[in-house]
Amino acid sequence: MSHEEVLLTPIAEGDSEALLPIWSDPSVTQWTRYSTLQSLQEVKARIKQLEQKKHTSRYTIRKRDDHTVIGTCGFKRLNFLHETGEIEFELGSAFWRQGFMTAALQDLLHIGFERLELNRLEVRINADNIASQRLVERAGFRQDGVIRQGRKWQGKFQDVLLFSLLRTEFCS
């Protein structure tokens, strides 16, 4: 699937209803740093928090043909002095393994390296999340190390893998 199959748009409160089924799905949120949401009010509050957070930029992932919201992705911990940032993403489970996240990740990398002129992008992935590890490795990311017990989910600590991609590796 080409990156032209998806469209990234800045997240907005109007996306709340479309994001509720994604952010309320434990099979999706188990891989994120966010808790599973239960209500439209919680989704609106999270969107507002993402919009107001400094050094953060979040987008909805939409199918280009009908503009259906299928997930979100974006940057956090943007540091323009050191030209670094961390990316996050999640996709509704109905859209897994169809190439949509691969396409969205390519768009996000272009934004990070070309528009934001970053030199290094990082992503942290739960050690059990094999699909996301393969996704970022196919995009050229390299594993830098393991953050032992770096996340807590449902009362249990999980190891997190740190991956990075440099601008020279992406553009070459």
Coordinates of C-alpha atoms in Angstrom, one line a residue:
M1 CA 0.0 0.0 0.0
S2 CA 1.3 3.4 -0.9
H3 CA 1.5 6.2 1.6
E4 CA -1.0 8.0 -0.7
E5 CA -3.7 5.6 0.7
V6 CA -3.9 7.5 4.0
L7 CA -4.3 11.1 5.0
L8 CA -2.9 12.6 8.3
T9 CA -4.9 15.5 9.7
P10 CA -4.4 17.4 12.9
I11 CA -6.4 15.9 15.7
A12 CA -9.5 17.8 16.7
E13 CA -12.4 17.5 19.1
G14 CA -14.6 16.7 16.1
D15 CA -12.8 13.3 15.9
S16 CA -14.0 12.2 19.3
E17 CA -16.8 9.9 18.1
A18 CA -14.6 8.2 15.6
L19 CA -11.8 7.7 18.1
L20 CA -14.0 6.3 20.9
P21 CA -14.1 2.7 19.5
I22 CA -10.3 2.8 19.0
W23 CA -9.3 4.3 22.4
S24 CA -11.9 2.1 24.2
D25 CA -10.5 -1.1 22.7
P26 CA -8.2 -2.9 25.2
S27 CA -6.5 -4.8 22.3
V28 CA -5.3 -1.4 21.0
T29 CA -4.6 0.4 24.3
Q30 CA -2.5 -2.5 25.7
W31 CA 0.3 -1.3 23.4
T32 CA 0.0 2.4 24.2
R33 CA 1.0 4.5 27.2
Y34 CA -2.7 5.5 27.6
S35 CA -5.4 4.0 29.6
T36 CA -8.5 2.4 28.0
L37 CA -11.2 5.0 27.7
Q38 CA -14.9 4.4 28.3
S39 CA -16.8 7.5 27.3
L40 CA -17.0 10.3 24.8
Q41 CA -16.1 12.8 27.5
E42 CA -12.9 11.0 28.2
V43 CA -12.0 11.0 24.5
K44 CA -12.7 14.7 24.3
A45 CA -10.5 15.3 27.4
R46 CA -7.6 13.3 25.9
I47 CA -7.8 15.2 22.6
K48 CA -7.8 18.5 24.5
Q49 CA -4.8 17.4 26.5
L50 CA -2.9 16.4 23.3
E51 CA -3.8 19.7 21.6
Q52 CA -2.5 21.7 24.6
K53 CA 0.6 19.7 25.4
K54 CA 3.9 21.4 24.5
H55 CA 6.4 19.6 22.3
T56 CA 3.6 17.3 21.0
S57 CA 1.9 17.1 17.6
R58 CA -0.9 14.5 17.0
Y59 CA -2.7 13.5 13.8
T60 CA -5.6 11.4 13.0
I61 CA -5.0 8.7 10.4
R62 CA -7.7 8.6 7.8
K63 CA -8.4 6.4 4.8
R64 CA -7.9 8.7 1.9
D65 CA -10.9 7.4 -0.1
D66 CA -13.6 8.1 2.4
H67 CA -11.8 10.0 5.2
T68 CA -12.7 7.3 7.8
V69 CA -10.7 7.8 11.0
I70 CA -8.7 4.6 11.6
G71 CA -6.1 5.7 14.2
T72 CA -3.8 8.4 15.3
C73 CA -0.1 9.0 15.2
G74 CA 2.3 11.9 16.1
F75 CA 5.2 13.3 17.9
K76 CA 6.0 13.8 21.5
R77 CA 9.1 15.1 23.3
L78 CA 10.0 17.3 20.3
N79 CA 13.3 18.9 21.0
F80 CA 14.3 21.4 18.3
L81 CA 17.6 22.2 19.9
H82 CA 18.8 18.6 19.5
E83 CA 16.6 17.9 16.5
T84 CA 15.0 14.9 18.1
G85 CA 11.5 13.5 18.7
E86 CA 9.6 10.4 19.7
I87 CA 6.7 9.0 17.7
E88 CA 3.6 7.2 18.8
F89 CA 0.9 5.5 16.9
E90 CA -2.1 3.3 17.3
L91 CA -4.5 1.9 14.7
G92 CA -8.0 0.5 15.2
S93 CA -7.8 -3.3 15.4
A94 CA -10.2 -3.6 12.4
F95 CA -7.5 -2.1 10.3
W96 CA -4.5 -4.1 11.5
R97 CA -2.3 -5.9 8.9
Q98 CA -3.7 -4.1 5.9
G99 CA -0.8 -1.7 5.3
F100 CA -2.5 1.4 6.7
M101 CA 0.1 1.9 9.5
T102 CA 3.0 1.4 7.2
A103 CA 1.6 4.1 4.9
A104 CA 0.9 6.5 7.9
L105 CA 4.4 5.9 9.3
Q106 CA 6.0 6.9 6.0
D107 CA 3.9 10.2 6.0
L108 CA 4.9 10.8 9.7
L109 CA 8.6 10.2 8.9
H110 CA 8.4 12.7 6.0
I111 CA 6.9 15.3 8.4
G112 CA 9.5 14.6 11.0
F113 CA 12.6 14.7 8.8
E114 CA 11.6 17.1 6.1
R115 CA 9.0 19.6 7.5
L116 CA 10.3 19.6 11.2
E117 CA 13.9 19.0 10.1
L118 CA 14.6 16.5 12.9
N119 CA 17.7 14.4 12.8
R120 CA 16.6 11.5 15.1
L121 CA 13.3 9.9 15.7
E122 CA 12.7 7.4 18.4
V123 CA 9.9 4.9 19.1
R124 CA 9.3 2.8 22.2
I125 CA 7.5 -0.5 21.7
N126 CA 6.4 -3.1 24.2
A127 CA 8.7 -6.1 24.0
D128 CA 5.6 -8.3 23.4
N129 CA 4.3 -6.2 20.5
I130 CA 6.0 -8.0 17.6
A131 CA 3.8 -6.5 14.9
S132 CA 4.9 -2.9 15.8
Q133 CA 8.5 -4.0 16.1
R134 CA 8.4 -5.4 12.5
L135 CA 6.6 -2.3 11.3
V136 CA 9.4 0.1 12.5
E137 CA 12.2 -2.3 11.4
R138 CA 10.7 -2.4 7.9
A139 CA 10.8 1.5 7.9
G140 CA 14.5 1.4 8.7
F141 CA 14.5 1.8 12.5
R142 CA 17.2 0.1 14.5
Q143 CA 16.9 -1.2 18.0
D144 CA 19.0 0.8 20.4
G145 CA 18.2 -1.2 23.6
V146 CA 15.8 -2.4 26.2
I147 CA 14.2 -0.3 28.8
R148 CA 13.6 -2.9 31.5
Q149 CA 10.2 -2.7 33.1
G150 CA 9.6 0.7 31.3
R151 CA 5.8 0.5 31.3
K152 CA 3.1 -0.6 33.6
W153 CA -0.1 -2.1 32.2
Q154 CA -2.9 -3.5 34.4
G155 CA -0.6 -3.7 37.4
K156 CA 2.3 -5.5 35.6
F157 CA 5.6 -4.1 34.5
Q158 CA 6.6 -4.6 30.9
D159 CA 9.9 -4.3 29.1
V160 CA 10.1 -1.7 26.3
L161 CA 12.3 -1.7 23.3
L162 CA 13.8 1.6 22.1
F163 CA 14.2 2.0 18.3
S164 CA 15.7 5.0 16.4
L165 CA 16.0 6.2 12.9
L166 CA 18.3 9.0 11.7
R167 CA 17.6 11.4 8.9
T168 CA 20.5 10.1 6.9
E169 CA 19.2 6.5 7.2
F170 CA 15.7 7.6 6.1
C171 CA 16.8 9.7 3.1
S172 CA 19.4 7.4 1.7

